[in-house]
Amino acid sequence: MKSIGSIIKGKPTMTERTVYSMLMICGISHFLNDMIQSIIPSIYPIIKDKFDFSFAQIGIITLVFQMTSSILQPFTGYYADKHPRPYALSIGMCFTLTGLLLLAFAENYLLILLAVSVVGFGSSIFHPTASRVAQMASGGKKSLAQAIFQVGGNGGSAMGPLLAAIIILPFGQHAIAYFAIAALIAAIIMIRLGTWFRARLVYAVKHPQKDTGLNTDISKRAKYGALTILILLVFSKYFYTSCITSYFTFFLIHKFGVSVQTSQICLFVFLTAFAIGTLAGGMFGDRFGRKYVIWFSILGAAPFALAMPFANFTWTIICAFLSGLVIASAFSSIVVYATDLMPDKVGLIAGIFFGLMFGLGGLGSAFFGWLADKTSIEFIFQASAFLPLLGIIAGFLPNTQKKGGH
């Protein structure tokens, strides 16, 4: 019989084709990582009532969590490019586990902030390296590979609120500790991922490859201009989605009088659509070109976002589902498009854009929490609905793929 160690370590097989087994492990690892992290906004109704927090304080919790992750991710990504550490993935999950247990038993605001910052630090280690591993396993299907990786995270983000409704809401804050089991499983799975990554790094040195499908005629000035446009698009996307992920439950409870459990299930519907849209966006990005998927995704969500604040309950859920489905399809294409601009800095670029995702999401949550205190929960949904219109600027992006390339 094989030992547990041999099953985890495996025997890495190198190939130039798409390595779906590693992509699935990347996706599963991301699922567990983001499922754990998504319970943070899911417990907001509990800790708001328990500690009598304001909306602004709730926003600051998200800000600390997201900013801890976002500020560090470009640095961890840059370090990963220069000094790859395959088993850093498991180490990052150990930080997440520590923060999770601290959050379960935190009894004041400062301890809660410390706990979410430790979880954020674990995230900053995980995302850049795991994104790089996904691209190395892509076999040229980079948007699909990034989408499989990302859909795992989105699926975990969708599952978190549902599990929170089942496990944490009935039993309270201490029940967060049960999620430590998922963190332990993730740390073990990532050992297998790290083993393949280490072998792949050795193989890449002996068998260097150049991506002949990239357009190398883009000037440095045009590249920096494209990166600026991408940053604005990420701002639009994640300021809008942060409003929904942090305050959709409060919006539904306030406007329609639904229960906390019902509001969590409705948030699960939006996050499920987000996961489906991410995978679809990856497939379309390889097939039709990443620029066009980015353009359609951000701008295409605008009609549903604008209609949602004025709809009845049923149509509110439908609009939330459709806006999540469409706008989610952009991120994998954005990350791959950006790494196509600078293919020798995959970890750094992935770290920057995952960092922006978390950081802008945190800023958006804090901003909309402050605005909700000043105005109303319904007003912030009306105001945020205009953000996807910024997607029109994607039309100015140059094509990073050669004509006829995938």
mmCIF file of C-alpha atoms in Angstrom:
data_model
loop_
_atom_site.group_PDB
_atom_site.id
_atom_site.type_symbol
_atom_site.label_atom_id
_atom_site.label_comp_id
_atom_site.label_asym_id
_atom_site.label_seq_id
_atom_site.Cartn_x
_atom_site.Cartn_y
_atom_site.Cartn_z
ATOM 1 C CA MET A 1 0.000 0.000 0.000
ATOM 2 C CA LYS A 2 1.062 3.563 -0.687
ATOM 3 C CA SER A 3 1.881 5.737 2.270
ATOM 4 C CA ILE A 4 -0.018 8.952 2.844
ATOM 5 C CA GLY A 5 3.175 10.857 2.055
ATOM 6 C CA SER A 6 3.572 9.175 -1.349
ATOM 7 C CA ILE A 7 -0.043 9.913 -2.267
ATOM 8 C CA ILE A 8 0.405 13.573 -1.403
ATOM 9 C CA LYS A 9 3.793 13.907 -3.084
ATOM 10 C CA GLY A 10 2.893 11.791 -6.093
ATOM 11 C CA LYS A 11 5.178 11.417 -9.091
ATOM 12 C CA PRO A 12 4.963 14.590 -11.189
ATOM 13 C CA THR A 13 4.644 14.001 -14.932
ATOM 14 C CA MET A 14 5.710 16.857 -17.162
ATOM 15 C CA THR A 15 3.871 17.613 -20.401
ATOM 16 C CA GLU A 16 3.345 20.599 -22.701
ATOM 17 C CA ARG A 17 -0.383 19.864 -22.858
ATOM 18 C CA THR A 18 -2.952 21.304 -20.474
ATOM 19 C CA VAL A 19 -2.492 19.532 -17.123
ATOM 20 C CA TYR A 20 -6.094 19.363 -15.976
ATOM 21 C CA SER A 21 -5.254 17.403 -12.818
ATOM 22 C CA MET A 22 -3.132 20.285 -11.538
ATOM 23 C CA LEU A 23 -5.717 22.841 -12.644
ATOM 24 C CA MET A 24 -8.349 20.939 -10.685
ATOM 25 C CA ILE A 25 -6.098 20.906 -7.597
ATOM 26 C CA CYS A 26 -5.537 24.659 -8.080
ATOM 27 C CA GLY A 27 -9.297 25.143 -8.302
ATOM 28 C CA ILE A 28 -10.034 22.965 -5.251
ATOM 29 C CA SER A 29 -7.347 24.748 -3.217
ATOM 30 C CA HIS A 30 -8.790 28.110 -4.250
ATOM 31 C CA PHE A 31 -12.292 26.836 -3.397
ATOM 32 C CA LEU A 32 -11.266 25.944 0.150
ATOM 33 C CA ASN A 33 -9.188 29.112 0.602
ATOM 34 C CA ASP A 34 -11.944 31.487 -0.508
ATOM 35 C CA MET A 35 -14.733 29.506 1.175
ATOM 36 C CA ILE A 36 -12.939 30.108 4.466
ATOM 37 C CA GLN A 37 -12.404 33.782 3.694
ATOM 38 C CA SER A 38 -15.994 34.356 2.583
ATOM 39 C CA ILE A 39 -17.339 33.579 6.027
ATOM 40 C CA ILE A 40 -15.950 36.944 7.168
ATOM 41 C CA PRO A 41 -18.683 39.038 5.437
ATOM 42 C CA SER A 42 -21.185 36.248 6.124
ATOM 43 C CA ILE A 43 -20.916 36.729 9.897
ATOM 44 C CA TYR A 44 -21.448 40.496 9.725
ATOM 45 C CA PRO A 45 -25.104 40.300 10.878
ATOM 46 C CA ILE A 46 -24.017 38.216 13.902
ATOM 47 C CA ILE A 47 -21.144 40.395 15.078
ATOM 48 C CA LYS A 48 -23.041 43.620 14.277
ATOM 49 C CA ASP A 49 -25.797 42.595 16.688
ATOM 50 C CA LYS A 50 -23.459 41.013 19.261
ATOM 51 C CA PHE A 51 -21.066 43.964 19.526
ATOM 52 C CA ASP A 52 -23.437 46.732 18.359
ATOM 53 C CA PHE A 53 -21.148 47.763 15.474
ATOM 54 C CA SER A 54 -22.074 50.516 13.012
ATOM 55 C CA PHE A 55 -22.074 50.007 9.243
ATOM 56 C CA ALA A 56 -18.839 52.013 9.123
ATOM 57 C CA GLN A 57 -17.185 49.617 11.593
ATOM 58 C CA ILE A 58 -18.345 46.678 9.497
ATOM 59 C CA GLY A 59 -16.798 48.343 6.449
ATOM 60 C CA ILE A 60 -13.496 48.847 8.306
ATOM 61 C CA ILE A 61 -13.342 45.119 9.131
ATOM 62 C CA THR A 62 -13.562 44.367 5.417
ATOM 63 C CA LEU A 63 -11.075 47.133 4.656
ATOM 64 C CA VAL A 64 -8.476 45.704 7.067
ATOM 65 C CA PHE A 65 -8.950 42.195 5.701
ATOM 66 C CA GLN A 66 -8.778 43.238 2.062
ATOM 67 C CA MET A 67 -5.987 45.783 2.465
ATOM 68 C CA THR A 68 -3.767 43.347 4.393
ATOM 69 C CA SER A 69 -4.075 40.990 1.473
ATOM 70 C CA SER A 70 -3.890 43.583 -1.307
ATOM 71 C CA ILE A 71 -0.879 45.548 -0.042
ATOM 72 C CA LEU A 72 1.222 42.410 0.414
ATOM 73 C CA GLN A 73 0.221 40.485 -2.723
ATOM 74 C CA PRO A 74 2.370 42.440 -5.231
ATOM 75 C CA PHE A 75 5.390 41.956 -2.945
ATOM 76 C CA THR A 76 4.762 38.239 -2.446
ATOM 77 C CA GLY A 77 4.171 37.919 -6.199
ATOM 78 C CA TYR A 78 7.420 39.737 -7.015
ATOM 79 C CA TYR A 79 9.313 37.559 -4.538
ATOM 80 C CA ALA A 80 7.717 34.434 -6.036
ATOM 81 C CA ASP A 81 9.000 35.445 -9.496
ATOM 82 C CA LYS A 82 12.542 35.883 -8.190
ATOM 83 C CA HIS A 83 12.620 33.107 -5.585
ATOM 84 C CA PRO A 84 9.859 30.510 -6.144
ATOM 85 C CA ARG A 85 8.882 28.674 -2.973
ATOM 86 C CA PRO A 86 6.475 25.875 -4.014
ATOM 87 C CA TYR A 87 5.478 24.920 -0.468
ATOM 88 C CA ALA A 88 4.651 28.526 0.452
ATOM 89 C CA LEU A 89 1.080 27.641 -0.566
ATOM 90 C CA SER A 90 0.676 25.350 2.441
ATOM 91 C CA ILE A 91 2.402 27.857 4.730
ATOM 92 C CA GLY A 92 -0.049 30.552 3.637
ATOM 93 C CA MET A 93 -2.964 28.310 4.540
ATOM 94 C CA CYS A 94 -1.497 27.843 8.035
ATOM 95 C CA PHE A 95 -1.777 31.617 8.531
ATOM 96 C CA THR A 96 -5.383 31.441 7.336
ATOM 97 C CA LEU A 97 -6.049 28.661 9.848
ATOM 98 C CA THR A 98 -4.568 30.723 12.682
ATOM 99 C CA GLY A 99 -6.635 33.791 11.788
ATOM 100 C CA LEU A 100 -9.758 31.669 11.537
ATOM 101 C CA LEU A 101 -9.406 30.272 15.044
ATOM 102 C CA LEU A 102 -8.643 33.741 16.412
ATOM 103 C CA LEU A 103 -11.797 35.102 14.744
ATOM 104 C CA ALA A 104 -13.910 32.332 16.276
ATOM 105 C CA PHE A 105 -12.997 33.397 19.813
ATOM 106 C CA ALA A 106 -12.369 37.158 19.410
ATOM 107 C CA GLU A 107 -14.294 39.134 22.025
ATOM 108 C CA ASN A 108 -13.541 42.708 21.004
ATOM 109 C CA TYR A 109 -13.126 44.863 17.917
ATOM 110 C CA LEU A 110 -9.319 44.944 17.924
ATOM 111 C CA LEU A 111 -9.047 41.152 18.116
ATOM 112 C CA ILE A 112 -11.483 40.835 15.225
ATOM 113 C CA LEU A 113 -9.347 43.231 13.174
ATOM 114 C CA LEU A 114 -6.205 41.242 14.064
ATOM 115 C CA ALA A 115 -7.886 37.963 13.103
ATOM 116 C CA VAL A 116 -9.021 39.149 9.670
ATOM 117 C CA SER A 117 -5.589 40.677 8.993
ATOM 118 C CA VAL A 118 -3.924 37.290 9.640
ATOM 119 C CA VAL A 119 -6.400 35.633 7.251
ATOM 120 C CA GLY A 120 -5.578 38.357 4.722
ATOM 121 C CA PHE A 121 -1.859 37.658 5.068
ATOM 122 C CA GLY A 122 -2.486 33.995 4.273
ATOM 123 C CA SER A 123 -4.366 35.073 1.171
ATOM 124 C CA SER A 124 -1.483 37.299 0.044
ATOM 125 C CA ILE A 125 0.839 34.287 0.029
ATOM 126 C CA PHE A 126 -1.599 31.970 -1.746
ATOM 127 C CA HIS A 127 -2.973 33.883 -4.722
ATOM 128 C CA PRO A 128 0.101 35.023 -6.731
ATOM 129 C CA THR A 129 1.872 31.648 -6.548
ATOM 130 C CA ALA A 130 -1.262 29.582 -7.198
ATOM 131 C CA SER A 131 -2.164 31.805 -10.175
ATOM 132 C CA ARG A 132 1.317 31.277 -11.586
ATOM 133 C CA VAL A 133 1.000 27.502 -11.148
ATOM 134 C CA ALA A 134 -2.314 27.587 -13.033
ATOM 135 C CA GLN A 135 -0.690 29.365 -15.985
ATOM 136 C CA MET A 136 2.205 26.872 -15.993
ATOM 137 C CA ALA A 137 -0.338 24.027 -16.209
ATOM 138 C CA SER A 138 -2.419 25.750 -18.920
ATOM 139 C CA GLY A 139 -0.775 24.220 -21.994
ATOM 140 C CA GLY A 140 -1.494 27.497 -23.812
ATOM 141 C CA LYS A 141 -5.147 27.746 -22.690
ATOM 142 C CA LYS A 142 -4.324 30.509 -20.254
ATOM 143 C CA SER A 143 -7.745 32.105 -19.921
ATOM 144 C CA LEU A 144 -9.361 28.719 -19.313
ATOM 145 C CA ALA A 145 -6.678 27.796 -16.778
ATOM 146 C CA GLN A 146 -7.087 31.096 -14.942
ATOM 147 C CA ALA A 147 -10.862 30.665 -15.051
ATOM 148 C CA ILE A 148 -10.694 27.149 -13.554
ATOM 149 C CA PHE A 149 -8.482 28.545 -10.807
ATOM 150 C CA GLN A 150 -10.733 31.553 -10.307
ATOM 151 C CA VAL A 151 -14.018 29.635 -10.458
ATOM 152 C CA GLY A 152 -12.758 27.522 -7.584
ATOM 153 C CA GLY A 153 -12.376 30.711 -5.563
ATOM 154 C CA ASN A 154 -15.753 32.035 -6.658
ATOM 155 C CA GLY A 155 -17.381 28.707 -5.858
ATOM 156 C CA GLY A 156 -15.844 28.821 -2.409
ATOM 157 C CA SER A 157 -17.026 32.405 -1.981
ATOM 158 C CA ALA A 158 -20.530 31.283 -2.915
ATOM 159 C CA MET A 159 -20.478 28.288 -0.569
ATOM 160 C CA GLY A 160 -19.205 30.285 2.416
ATOM 161 C CA PRO A 161 -22.416 32.269 3.062
ATOM 162 C CA LEU A 162 -24.522 29.118 2.633
ATOM 163 C CA LEU A 163 -22.421 27.208 5.158
ATOM 164 C CA ALA A 164 -22.470 30.247 7.427
ATOM 165 C CA ALA A 165 -26.276 30.192 7.322
ATOM 166 C CA ILE A 166 -26.282 26.476 8.188
ATOM 167 C CA ILE A 167 -23.439 26.300 10.715
ATOM 168 C CA ILE A 168 -22.580 29.735 12.128
ATOM 169 C CA LEU A 169 -25.915 31.587 12.296
ATOM 170 C CA PRO A 170 -27.646 28.918 14.461
ATOM 171 C CA PHE A 171 -24.664 28.263 16.763
ATOM 172 C CA GLY A 172 -22.917 31.630 16.922
ATOM 173 C CA GLN A 173 -19.440 33.058 16.440
ATOM 174 C CA HIS A 174 -17.564 30.117 18.008
ATOM 175 C CA ALA A 175 -18.858 27.808 15.258
ATOM 176 C CA ILE A 176 -16.373 29.507 12.904
ATOM 177 C CA ALA A 177 -13.803 27.120 14.407
ATOM 178 C CA TYR A 178 -15.395 24.222 12.519
ATOM 179 C CA PHE A 179 -13.976 25.683 9.310
ATOM 180 C CA ALA A 180 -10.497 24.858 10.619
ATOM 181 C CA ILE A 181 -11.082 21.367 9.177
ATOM 182 C CA ALA A 182 -11.322 22.861 5.673
ATOM 183 C CA ALA A 183 -8.116 24.845 6.267
ATOM 184 C CA LEU A 184 -6.267 21.690 7.305
ATOM 185 C CA ILE A 185 -7.486 19.813 4.213
ATOM 186 C CA ALA A 186 -6.414 22.729 2.002
ATOM 187 C CA ALA A 187 -2.919 22.794 3.524
ATOM 188 C CA ILE A 188 -2.495 19.071 2.776
ATOM 189 C CA ILE A 189 -3.765 19.379 -0.801
ATOM 190 C CA MET A 190 -1.374 22.251 -1.441
ATOM 191 C CA ILE A 191 1.585 20.008 -0.614
ATOM 192 C CA ARG A 192 0.719 18.003 -3.746
ATOM 193 C CA LEU A 193 0.445 21.228 -5.740
ATOM 194 C CA GLY A 194 3.803 22.415 -4.432
ATOM 195 C CA THR A 195 5.466 19.140 -5.428
ATOM 196 C CA TRP A 196 4.292 19.475 -9.040
ATOM 197 C CA PHE A 197 5.281 23.163 -9.107
ATOM 198 C CA ARG A 198 8.804 22.337 -7.950
ATOM 199 C CA ALA A 199 9.183 19.674 -10.660
ATOM 200 C CA ARG A 200 7.744 22.024 -13.285
ATOM 201 C CA LEU A 201 10.272 24.726 -12.417
ATOM 202 C CA VAL A 202 13.111 22.262 -13.033
ATOM 203 C CA TYR A 203 11.496 21.144 -16.309
ATOM 204 C CA ALA A 204 11.042 24.753 -17.492
ATOM 205 C CA VAL A 205 14.767 25.436 -17.069
ATOM 206 C CA LYS A 206 15.660 22.444 -19.246
ATOM 207 C CA HIS A 207 12.884 23.015 -21.807
ATOM 208 C CA PRO A 208 12.428 26.797 -22.246
ATOM 209 C CA GLN A 209 9.388 27.804 -24.288
ATOM 210 C CA LYS A 210 8.279 31.060 -25.891
ATOM 211 C CA ASP A 211 4.614 31.950 -26.357
ATOM 212 C CA THR A 212 4.380 32.542 -30.115
ATOM 213 C CA GLY A 213 0.715 33.553 -29.898
ATOM 214 C CA LEU A 214 1.448 36.901 -28.251
ATOM 215 C CA ASN A 215 1.529 40.226 -30.053
ATOM 216 C CA THR A 216 5.036 41.543 -29.336
ATOM 217 C CA ASP A 217 4.566 44.798 -31.267
ATOM 218 C CA ILE A 218 2.906 46.687 -28.404
ATOM 219 C CA SER A 219 5.029 49.615 -27.250
ATOM 220 C CA LYS A 220 5.980 50.112 -23.613
ATOM 221 C CA ARG A 221 3.830 53.255 -23.492
ATOM 222 C CA ALA A 222 0.830 51.347 -24.860
ATOM 223 C CA LYS A 223 1.401 48.590 -22.307
ATOM 224 C CA TYR A 224 1.325 51.034 -19.391
ATOM 225 C CA GLY A 225 -1.750 52.692 -20.881
ATOM 226 C CA ALA A 226 -3.458 49.297 -21.108
ATOM 227 C CA LEU A 227 -2.544 48.512 -17.504
ATOM 228 C CA THR A 228 -4.088 51.832 -16.437
ATOM 229 C CA ILE A 229 -7.320 50.959 -18.257
ATOM 230 C CA LEU A 230 -7.346 47.529 -16.611
ATOM 231 C CA ILE A 231 -6.926 49.093 -13.174
ATOM 232 C CA LEU A 232 -9.921 51.377 -13.841
ATOM 233 C CA LEU A 233 -11.959 48.375 -14.961
ATOM 234 C CA VAL A 234 -11.011 46.425 -11.838
ATOM 235 C CA PHE A 235 -12.050 49.484 -9.806
ATOM 236 C CA SER A 236 -15.436 49.521 -11.552
ATOM 237 C CA LYS A 237 -15.965 45.788 -11.157
ATOM 238 C CA TYR A 238 -14.930 45.413 -7.531
ATOM 239 C CA PHE A 239 -16.406 48.600 -6.145
ATOM 240 C CA TYR A 240 -19.723 47.425 -7.584
ATOM 241 C CA THR A 241 -19.436 43.822 -6.411
ATOM 242 C CA SER A 242 -18.214 44.877 -2.948
ATOM 243 C CA CYS A 243 -21.480 46.736 -2.464
ATOM 244 C CA ILE A 244 -23.413 43.560 -3.192
ATOM 245 C CA THR A 245 -21.259 41.074 -1.284
ATOM 246 C CA SER A 246 -21.108 43.228 1.868
ATOM 247 C CA TYR A 247 -24.559 44.831 1.915
ATOM 248 C CA PHE A 248 -26.946 42.771 -0.262
ATOM 249 C CA THR A 249 -28.211 40.894 2.809
ATOM 250 C CA PHE A 250 -28.925 44.189 4.622
ATOM 251 C CA PHE A 251 -30.583 45.597 1.471
ATOM 252 C CA LEU A 252 -32.962 42.629 1.171
ATOM 253 C CA ILE A 253 -33.775 42.602 4.888
ATOM 254 C CA HIS A 254 -34.468 46.365 4.891
ATOM 255 C CA LYS A 255 -36.410 46.627 1.628
ATOM 256 C CA PHE A 256 -38.348 43.337 1.595
ATOM 257 C CA GLY A 257 -38.328 42.264 5.259
ATOM 258 C CA VAL A 258 -36.853 38.811 4.574
ATOM 259 C CA SER A 259 -35.095 36.744 7.245
ATOM 260 C CA VAL A 260 -31.313 36.636 7.664
ATOM 261 C CA GLN A 261 -31.271 33.048 6.372
ATOM 262 C CA THR A 262 -33.249 34.020 3.249
ATOM 263 C CA SER A 263 -30.947 36.963 2.578
ATOM 264 C CA GLN A 264 -27.899 34.665 2.849
ATOM 265 C CA ILE A 265 -29.421 32.258 0.337
ATOM 266 C CA CYS A 266 -30.040 35.186 -2.046
ATOM 267 C CA LEU A 267 -26.394 36.217 -1.662
ATOM 268 C CA PHE A 268 -25.487 32.616 -2.479
ATOM 269 C CA VAL A 269 -27.471 32.967 -5.742
ATOM 270 C CA PHE A 270 -25.434 36.041 -6.735
ATOM 271 C CA LEU A 271 -22.122 34.389 -5.848
ATOM 272 C CA THR A 272 -23.080 31.199 -7.715
ATOM 273 C CA ALA A 273 -23.751 33.273 -10.823
ATOM 274 C CA PHE A 274 -20.343 34.866 -10.259
ATOM 275 C CA ALA A 275 -18.698 31.433 -10.330
ATOM 276 C CA ILE A 276 -20.520 30.351 -13.501
ATOM 277 C CA GLY A 277 -19.661 33.616 -15.253
ATOM 278 C CA THR A 278 -15.986 33.271 -14.366
ATOM 279 C CA LEU A 279 -15.667 29.856 -16.034
ATOM 280 C CA ALA A 280 -17.604 30.991 -19.106
ATOM 281 C CA GLY A 281 -15.409 34.089 -19.399
ATOM 282 C CA GLY A 282 -12.263 31.943 -19.418
ATOM 283 C CA MET A 283 -13.525 29.750 -22.243
ATOM 284 C CA PHE A 284 -14.695 32.730 -24.296
ATOM 285 C CA GLY A 285 -11.434 34.609 -23.644
ATOM 286 C CA ASP A 286 -9.342 31.897 -25.324
ATOM 287 C CA ARG A 287 -11.833 31.549 -28.164
ATOM 288 C CA PHE A 288 -12.821 35.123 -29.021
ATOM 289 C CA GLY A 289 -10.021 37.216 -27.525
ATOM 290 C CA ARG A 290 -9.572 38.507 -24.010
ATOM 291 C CA LYS A 291 -10.093 42.174 -24.906
ATOM 292 C CA TYR A 292 -13.631 41.546 -26.162
ATOM 293 C CA VAL A 293 -14.615 39.445 -23.167
ATOM 294 C CA ILE A 294 -13.396 42.212 -20.829
ATOM 295 C CA TRP A 295 -15.358 44.820 -22.788
ATOM 296 C CA PHE A 296 -18.595 42.823 -22.858
ATOM 297 C CA SER A 297 -18.342 41.712 -19.244
ATOM 298 C CA ILE A 298 -18.069 45.073 -17.490
ATOM 299 C CA LEU A 299 -20.355 47.097 -19.762
ATOM 300 C CA GLY A 300 -22.821 44.244 -20.252
ATOM 301 C CA ALA A 301 -23.644 44.129 -16.541
ATOM 302 C CA ALA A 302 -24.825 47.761 -16.515
ATOM 303 C CA PRO A 303 -28.501 47.222 -17.575
ATOM 304 C CA PHE A 304 -29.091 44.647 -14.824
ATOM 305 C CA ALA A 305 -27.234 46.710 -12.210
ATOM 306 C CA LEU A 306 -29.262 49.816 -13.035
ATOM 307 C CA ALA A 307 -32.597 47.957 -12.914
ATOM 308 C CA MET A 308 -32.001 45.996 -9.697
ATOM 309 C CA PRO A 309 -32.574 48.768 -7.060
ATOM 310 C CA PHE A 310 -36.043 49.504 -8.491
ATOM 311 C CA ALA A 311 -37.296 45.929 -9.002
ATOM 312 C CA ASN A 312 -39.586 43.779 -6.854
ATOM 313 C CA PHE A 313 -38.113 40.914 -4.830
ATOM 314 C CA THR A 314 -38.208 38.306 -7.598
ATOM 315 C CA TRP A 315 -36.714 40.594 -10.225
ATOM 316 C CA THR A 316 -34.136 41.867 -7.741
ATOM 317 C CA ILE A 317 -32.797 38.315 -7.397
ATOM 318 C CA ILE A 318 -32.948 37.776 -11.180
ATOM 319 C CA CYS A 319 -31.074 41.038 -11.851
ATOM 320 C CA ALA A 320 -28.508 40.181 -9.175
ATOM 321 C CA PHE A 321 -27.976 36.769 -10.772
ATOM 322 C CA LEU A 322 -27.590 38.206 -14.289
ATOM 323 C CA SER A 323 -25.326 41.078 -13.245
ATOM 324 C CA GLY A 324 -23.105 38.619 -11.340
ATOM 325 C CA LEU A 325 -23.069 36.204 -14.290
ATOM 326 C CA VAL A 326 -21.974 38.862 -16.779
ATOM 327 C CA ILE A 327 -19.566 40.952 -14.738
ATOM 328 C CA ALA A 328 -17.718 37.909 -13.342
ATOM 329 C CA SER A 329 -16.580 36.803 -16.790
ATOM 330 C CA ALA A 330 -13.963 39.590 -16.928
ATOM 331 C CA PHE A 331 -11.474 38.801 -14.193
ATOM 332 C CA SER A 332 -9.692 35.751 -15.616
ATOM 333 C CA SER A 333 -9.324 37.586 -18.940
ATOM 334 C CA ILE A 334 -8.056 40.714 -17.153
ATOM 335 C CA VAL A 335 -5.360 38.778 -15.272
ATOM 336 C CA VAL A 336 -4.217 36.828 -18.351
ATOM 337 C CA TYR A 337 -4.357 39.950 -20.541
ATOM 338 C CA ALA A 338 -2.123 41.763 -18.036
ATOM 339 C CA THR A 339 0.361 38.871 -17.806
ATOM 340 C CA ASP A 340 0.423 38.728 -21.638
ATOM 341 C CA LEU A 341 1.627 42.328 -21.566
ATOM 342 C CA MET A 342 4.496 41.331 -19.243
ATOM 343 C CA PRO A 343 4.964 37.545 -19.590
ATOM 344 C CA ASP A 344 8.199 37.496 -17.583
ATOM 345 C CA LYS A 345 6.479 38.929 -14.478
ATOM 346 C CA VAL A 346 3.499 36.619 -13.991
ATOM 347 C CA GLY A 347 3.731 36.489 -10.178
ATOM 348 C CA LEU A 348 4.092 40.252 -9.835
ATOM 349 C CA ILE A 349 1.233 41.044 -12.232
ATOM 350 C CA ALA A 350 -1.035 38.405 -10.681
ATOM 351 C CA GLY A 351 -0.170 39.787 -7.236
ATOM 352 C CA ILE A 352 -0.980 43.329 -8.340
ATOM 353 C CA PHE A 353 -4.356 42.423 -9.813
ATOM 354 C CA PHE A 354 -5.397 40.049 -7.040
ATOM 355 C CA GLY A 355 -4.222 42.750 -4.649
ATOM 356 C CA LEU A 356 -6.316 45.322 -6.477
ATOM 357 C CA MET A 357 -9.273 42.956 -6.363
ATOM 358 C CA PHE A 358 -9.059 42.654 -2.585
ATOM 359 C CA GLY A 359 -7.950 46.228 -1.920
ATOM 360 C CA LEU A 360 -10.570 47.923 -4.069
ATOM 361 C CA GLY A 361 -13.170 45.538 -2.706
ATOM 362 C CA GLY A 362 -12.179 46.571 0.815
ATOM 363 C CA LEU A 363 -12.195 50.276 -0.009
ATOM 364 C CA GLY A 364 -15.553 49.864 -1.715
ATOM 365 C CA SER A 365 -17.005 48.092 1.294
ATOM 366 C CA ALA A 366 -15.746 50.787 3.685
ATOM 367 C CA PHE A 367 -16.930 53.581 1.390
ATOM 368 C CA PHE A 368 -20.403 52.132 0.898
ATOM 369 C CA GLY A 369 -20.681 51.383 4.626
ATOM 370 C CA TRP A 370 -19.908 55.040 5.365
ATOM 371 C CA LEU A 371 -22.333 56.166 2.657
ATOM 372 C CA ALA A 372 -25.073 53.858 3.972
ATOM 373 C CA ASP A 373 -24.724 55.424 7.436
ATOM 374 C CA LYS A 374 -24.972 58.909 5.894
ATOM 375 C CA THR A 375 -27.835 58.140 3.486
ATOM 376 C CA SER A 376 -29.578 54.740 3.296
ATOM 377 C CA ILE A 377 -28.895 51.145 2.308
ATOM 378 C CA GLU A 378 -31.116 51.584 -0.774
ATOM 379 C CA PHE A 379 -29.239 54.686 -1.936
ATOM 380 C CA ILE A 380 -25.874 52.913 -2.117
ATOM 381 C CA PHE A 381 -27.352 50.317 -4.465
ATOM 382 C CA GLN A 382 -28.728 53.061 -6.698
ATOM 383 C CA ALA A 383 -25.368 54.874 -6.742
ATOM 384 C CA SER A 384 -23.176 51.804 -7.308
ATOM 385 C CA ALA A 385 -25.309 50.701 -10.273
ATOM 386 C CA PHE A 386 -23.606 53.296 -12.500
ATOM 387 C CA LEU A 387 -20.114 51.814 -12.007
ATOM 388 C CA PRO A 388 -20.327 49.114 -14.731
ATOM 389 C CA LEU A 389 -20.836 51.879 -17.333
ATOM 390 C CA LEU A 390 -17.098 52.527 -16.983
ATOM 391 C CA GLY A 391 -16.623 49.328 -18.983
ATOM 392 C CA ILE A 392 -16.870 51.338 -22.204
ATOM 393 C CA ILE A 393 -13.162 52.263 -21.907
ATOM 394 C CA ALA A 394 -12.175 48.610 -22.564
ATOM 395 C CA GLY A 395 -12.564 49.448 -26.246
ATOM 396 C CA PHE A 396 -9.233 51.314 -26.067
ATOM 397 C CA LEU A 397 -7.247 48.195 -25.093
ATOM 398 C CA PRO A 398 -4.757 46.914 -27.715
ATOM 399 C CA ASN A 399 -4.954 43.266 -28.803
ATOM 400 C CA THR A 400 -2.365 41.170 -26.960
ATOM 401 C CA GLN A 401 -3.081 38.096 -29.081
ATOM 402 C CA LYS A 402 -1.976 37.725 -32.677
ATOM 403 C CA LYS A 403 -4.752 37.556 -35.233
ATOM 404 C CA GLY A 404 -5.942 34.006 -35.503
ATOM 405 C CA GLY A 405 -4.248 33.118 -32.201
ATOM 406 C CA HIS A 406 -5.986 31.667 -29.176
#
